[in-house]
PDB file of C-alpha atoms in Angstrom:
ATOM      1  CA  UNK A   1    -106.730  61.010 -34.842  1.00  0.00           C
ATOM      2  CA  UNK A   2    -103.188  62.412 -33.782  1.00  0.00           C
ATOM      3  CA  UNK A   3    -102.925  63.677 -30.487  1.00  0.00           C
ATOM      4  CA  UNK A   4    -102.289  66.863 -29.676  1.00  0.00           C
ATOM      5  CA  UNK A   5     -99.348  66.468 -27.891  1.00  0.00           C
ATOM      6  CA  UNK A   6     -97.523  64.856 -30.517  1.00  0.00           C
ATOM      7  CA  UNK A   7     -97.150  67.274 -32.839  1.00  0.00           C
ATOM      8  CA  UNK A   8     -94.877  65.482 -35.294  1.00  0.00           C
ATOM      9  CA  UNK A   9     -97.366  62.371 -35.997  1.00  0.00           C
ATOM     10  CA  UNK A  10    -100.167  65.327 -36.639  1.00  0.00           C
ATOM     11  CA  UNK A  11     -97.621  67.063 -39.376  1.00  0.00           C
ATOM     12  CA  UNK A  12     -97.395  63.605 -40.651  1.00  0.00           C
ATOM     13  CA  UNK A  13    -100.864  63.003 -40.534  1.00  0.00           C
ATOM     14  CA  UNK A  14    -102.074  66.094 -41.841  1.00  0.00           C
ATOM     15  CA  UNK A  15    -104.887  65.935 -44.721  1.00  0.00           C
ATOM     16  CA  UNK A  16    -105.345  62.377 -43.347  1.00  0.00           C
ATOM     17  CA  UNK A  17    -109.472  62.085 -42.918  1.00  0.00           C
ATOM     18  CA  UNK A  18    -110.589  58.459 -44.039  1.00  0.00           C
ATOM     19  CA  UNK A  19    -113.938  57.478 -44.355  1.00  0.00           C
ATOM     20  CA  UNK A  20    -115.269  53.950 -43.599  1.00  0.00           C
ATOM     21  CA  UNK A  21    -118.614  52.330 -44.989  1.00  0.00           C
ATOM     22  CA  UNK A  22    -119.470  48.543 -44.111  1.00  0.00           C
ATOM     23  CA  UNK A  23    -117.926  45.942 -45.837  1.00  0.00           C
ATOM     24  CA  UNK A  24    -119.298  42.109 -45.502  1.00  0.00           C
ATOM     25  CA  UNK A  25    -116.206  40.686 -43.465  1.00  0.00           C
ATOM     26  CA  UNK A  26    -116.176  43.944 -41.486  1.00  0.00           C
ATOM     27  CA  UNK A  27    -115.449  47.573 -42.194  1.00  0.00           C
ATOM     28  CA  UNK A  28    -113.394  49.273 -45.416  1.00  0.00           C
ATOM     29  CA  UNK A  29    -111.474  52.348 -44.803  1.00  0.00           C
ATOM     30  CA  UNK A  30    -110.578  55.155 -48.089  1.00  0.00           C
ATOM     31  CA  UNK A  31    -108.782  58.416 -47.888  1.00  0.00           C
ATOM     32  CA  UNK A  32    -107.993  60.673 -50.243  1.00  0.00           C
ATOM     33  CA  UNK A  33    -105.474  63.933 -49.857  1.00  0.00           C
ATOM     34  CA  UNK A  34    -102.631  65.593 -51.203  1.00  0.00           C
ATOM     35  CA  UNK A  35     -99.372  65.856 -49.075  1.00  0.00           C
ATOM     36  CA  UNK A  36     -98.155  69.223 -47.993  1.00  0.00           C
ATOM     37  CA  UNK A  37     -94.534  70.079 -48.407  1.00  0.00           C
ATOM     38  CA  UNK A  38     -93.743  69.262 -45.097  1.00  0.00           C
ATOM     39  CA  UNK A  39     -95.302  65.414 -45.530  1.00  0.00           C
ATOM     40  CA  UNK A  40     -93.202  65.294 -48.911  1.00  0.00           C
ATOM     41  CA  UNK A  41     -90.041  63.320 -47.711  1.00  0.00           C
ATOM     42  CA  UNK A  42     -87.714  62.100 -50.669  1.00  0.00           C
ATOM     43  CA  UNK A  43     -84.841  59.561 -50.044  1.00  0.00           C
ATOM     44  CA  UNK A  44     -84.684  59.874 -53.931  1.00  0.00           C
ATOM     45  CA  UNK A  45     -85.549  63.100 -55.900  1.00  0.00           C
ATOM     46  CA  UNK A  46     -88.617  62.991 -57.169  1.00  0.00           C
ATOM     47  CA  UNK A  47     -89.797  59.595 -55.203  1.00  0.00           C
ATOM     48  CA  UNK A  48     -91.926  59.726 -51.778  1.00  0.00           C
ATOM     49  CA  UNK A  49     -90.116  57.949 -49.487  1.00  0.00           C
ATOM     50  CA  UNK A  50     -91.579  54.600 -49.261  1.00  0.00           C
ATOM     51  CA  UNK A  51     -91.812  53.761 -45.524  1.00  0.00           C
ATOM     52  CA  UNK A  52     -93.916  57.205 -45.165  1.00  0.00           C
ATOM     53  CA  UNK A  53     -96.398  55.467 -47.213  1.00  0.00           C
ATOM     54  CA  UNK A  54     -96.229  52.257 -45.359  1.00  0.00           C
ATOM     55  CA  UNK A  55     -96.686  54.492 -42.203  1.00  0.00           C
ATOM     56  CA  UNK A  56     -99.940  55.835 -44.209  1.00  0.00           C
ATOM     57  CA  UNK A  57    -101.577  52.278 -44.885  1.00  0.00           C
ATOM     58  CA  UNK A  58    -100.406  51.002 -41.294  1.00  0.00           C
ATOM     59  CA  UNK A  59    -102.234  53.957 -40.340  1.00  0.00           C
ATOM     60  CA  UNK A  60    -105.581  53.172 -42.478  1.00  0.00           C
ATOM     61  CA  UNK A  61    -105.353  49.429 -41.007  1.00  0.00           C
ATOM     62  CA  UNK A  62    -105.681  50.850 -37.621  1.00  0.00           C
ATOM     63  CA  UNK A  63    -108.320  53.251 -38.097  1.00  0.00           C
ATOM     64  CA  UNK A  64    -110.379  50.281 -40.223  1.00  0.00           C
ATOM     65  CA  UNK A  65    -110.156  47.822 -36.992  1.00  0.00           C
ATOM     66  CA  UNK A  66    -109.946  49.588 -33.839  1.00  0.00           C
ATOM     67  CA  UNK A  67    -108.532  47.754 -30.748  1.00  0.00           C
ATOM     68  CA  UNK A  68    -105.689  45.801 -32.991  1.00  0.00           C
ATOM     69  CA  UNK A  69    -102.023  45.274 -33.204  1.00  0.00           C
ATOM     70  CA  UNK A  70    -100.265  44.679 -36.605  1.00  0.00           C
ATOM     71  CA  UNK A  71     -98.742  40.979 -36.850  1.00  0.00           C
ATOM     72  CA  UNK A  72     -97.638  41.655 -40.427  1.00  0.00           C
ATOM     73  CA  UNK A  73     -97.783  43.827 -43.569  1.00  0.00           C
ATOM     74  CA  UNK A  74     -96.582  43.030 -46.103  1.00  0.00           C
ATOM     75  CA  UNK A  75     -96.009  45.695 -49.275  1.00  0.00           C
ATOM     76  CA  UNK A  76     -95.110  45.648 -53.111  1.00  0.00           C
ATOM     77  CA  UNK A  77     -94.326  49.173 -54.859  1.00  0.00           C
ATOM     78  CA  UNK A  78     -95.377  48.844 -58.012  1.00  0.00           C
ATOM     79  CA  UNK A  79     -94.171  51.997 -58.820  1.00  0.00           C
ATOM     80  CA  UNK A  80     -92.577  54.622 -57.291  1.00  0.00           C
ATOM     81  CA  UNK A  81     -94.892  57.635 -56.234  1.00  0.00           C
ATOM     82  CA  UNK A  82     -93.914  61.327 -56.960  1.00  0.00           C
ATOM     83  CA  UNK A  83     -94.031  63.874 -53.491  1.00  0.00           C
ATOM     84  CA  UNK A  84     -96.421  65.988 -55.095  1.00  0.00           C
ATOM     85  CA  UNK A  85     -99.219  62.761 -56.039  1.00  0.00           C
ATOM     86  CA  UNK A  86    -102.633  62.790 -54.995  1.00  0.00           C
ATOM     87  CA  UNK A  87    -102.995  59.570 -52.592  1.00  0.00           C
ATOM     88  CA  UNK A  88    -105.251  57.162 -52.413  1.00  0.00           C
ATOM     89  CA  UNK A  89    -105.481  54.446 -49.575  1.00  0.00           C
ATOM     90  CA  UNK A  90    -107.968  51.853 -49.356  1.00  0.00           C
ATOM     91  CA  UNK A  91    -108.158  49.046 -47.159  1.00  0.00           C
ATOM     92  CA  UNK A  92    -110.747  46.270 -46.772  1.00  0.00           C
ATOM     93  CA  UNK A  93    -111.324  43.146 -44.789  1.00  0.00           C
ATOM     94  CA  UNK A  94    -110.207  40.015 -47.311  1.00  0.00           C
ATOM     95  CA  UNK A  95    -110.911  37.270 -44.461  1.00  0.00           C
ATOM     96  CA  UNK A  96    -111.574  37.234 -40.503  1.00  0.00           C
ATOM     97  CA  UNK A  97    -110.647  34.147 -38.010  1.00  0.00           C
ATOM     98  CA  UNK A  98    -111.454  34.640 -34.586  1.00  0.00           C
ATOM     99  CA  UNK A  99    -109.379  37.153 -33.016  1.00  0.00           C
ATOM    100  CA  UNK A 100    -107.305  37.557 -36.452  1.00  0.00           C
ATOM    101  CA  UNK A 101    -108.451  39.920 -39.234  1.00  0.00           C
ATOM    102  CA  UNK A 102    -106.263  39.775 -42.803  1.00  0.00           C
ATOM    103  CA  UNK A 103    -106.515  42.896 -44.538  1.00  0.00           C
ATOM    104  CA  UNK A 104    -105.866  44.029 -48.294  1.00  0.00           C
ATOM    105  CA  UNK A 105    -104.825  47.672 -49.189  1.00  0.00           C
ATOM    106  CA  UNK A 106    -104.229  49.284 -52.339  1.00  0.00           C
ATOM    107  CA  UNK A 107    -102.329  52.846 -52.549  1.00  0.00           C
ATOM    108  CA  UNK A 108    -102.366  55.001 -55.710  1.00  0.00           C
ATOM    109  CA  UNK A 109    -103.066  58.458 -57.864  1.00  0.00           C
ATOM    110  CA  UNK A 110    -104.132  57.152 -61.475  1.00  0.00           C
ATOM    111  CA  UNK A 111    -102.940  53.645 -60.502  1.00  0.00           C
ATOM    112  CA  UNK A 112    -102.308  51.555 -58.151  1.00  0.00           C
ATOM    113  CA  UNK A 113     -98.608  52.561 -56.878  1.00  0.00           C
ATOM    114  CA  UNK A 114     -98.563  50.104 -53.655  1.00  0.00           C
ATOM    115  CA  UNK A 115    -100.294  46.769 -52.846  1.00  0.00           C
ATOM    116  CA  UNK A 116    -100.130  45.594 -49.814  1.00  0.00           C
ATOM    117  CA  UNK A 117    -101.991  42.407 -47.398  1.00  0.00           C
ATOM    118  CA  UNK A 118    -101.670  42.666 -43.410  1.00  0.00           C
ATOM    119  CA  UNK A 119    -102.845  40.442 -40.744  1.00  0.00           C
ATOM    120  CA  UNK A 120    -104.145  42.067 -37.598  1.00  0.00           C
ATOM    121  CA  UNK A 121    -104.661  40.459 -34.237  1.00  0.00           C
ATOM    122  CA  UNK A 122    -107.338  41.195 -31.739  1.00  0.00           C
ATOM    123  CA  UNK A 123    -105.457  41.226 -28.297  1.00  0.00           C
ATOM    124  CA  UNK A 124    -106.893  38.767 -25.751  1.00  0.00           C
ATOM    125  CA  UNK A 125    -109.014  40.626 -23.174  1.00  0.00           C
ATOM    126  CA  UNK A 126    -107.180  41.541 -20.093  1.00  0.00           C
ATOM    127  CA  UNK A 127    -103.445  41.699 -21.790  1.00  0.00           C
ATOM    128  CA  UNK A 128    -101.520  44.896 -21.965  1.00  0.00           C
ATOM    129  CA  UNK A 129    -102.566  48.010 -23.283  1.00  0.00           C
ATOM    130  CA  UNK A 130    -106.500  46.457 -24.347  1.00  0.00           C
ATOM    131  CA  UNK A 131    -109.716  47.741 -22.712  1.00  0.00           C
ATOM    132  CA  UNK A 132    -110.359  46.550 -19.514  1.00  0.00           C
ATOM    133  CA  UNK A 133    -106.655  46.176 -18.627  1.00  0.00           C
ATOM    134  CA  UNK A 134    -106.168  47.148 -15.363  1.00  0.00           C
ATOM    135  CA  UNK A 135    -102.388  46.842 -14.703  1.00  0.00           C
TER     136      UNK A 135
END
């Protein structure tokens, strides 16, 4: 979870507890909340800025496959989601090769608000920032 020492990504965070259950290419991730005001950025009244939700399922991705990096994601809004929504996230494992894992996610309150499909990469042991790396 956030760290911390960064207090700003556990503001952001806040509310944020997923909960995983096994899934047959892997391991699905859900969580449910409700922002606080603080969480409840607008570009447009009325309409949760949309790259705070991206920053939500990027989020969920990470926590469903530990150890990863994000090649891709890839998001359509659907609709636009009010500050004050209840949010849904829910990502699952649609097909694993090797090292890479692609990922669906869905994001919503009564319906789904924001689809989106990722692909995330395994890092080859021994490269920067993995377990085991030494430099």
């Amino acid at each position: 979870m956030a760290s911390a020492a960064n207090p700003l990504l556990q503001r952001l965070l806040e509310g944020y507890r997923p909960a995983f259950r096994a899934h047959p290419s892997g391991k699905e991730a859900s969580a449910s909340f409700a922002l606080s005001p603080q969480q409840q950025m607008c570009y447009y009244e009325r309409k949760l800025f949309s790259r705070n939700l991206i920053f939500l399922l990027d989020r969920t991705l990470a926590d469903c496959c530990l150890s990863v990096v994000t090649a891709y994601l890839n998001a359509t809004f659907l609709h636009a989601v009010p500050p004050d929504a209840s949010i849904h996230l829910r990502v699952w494992p649609k097909k694993v090769d090797g090292r890479k894992v692609y990922l669906a996610d869905s994001q919503g309150e009564l319906l789904d608000a924001v689809h989106a499909h990722a692909l995330i990469v395994e890092p080859k042991p021994g490269q920067p920032g993995t377990p085991g790396d030494t430099r």
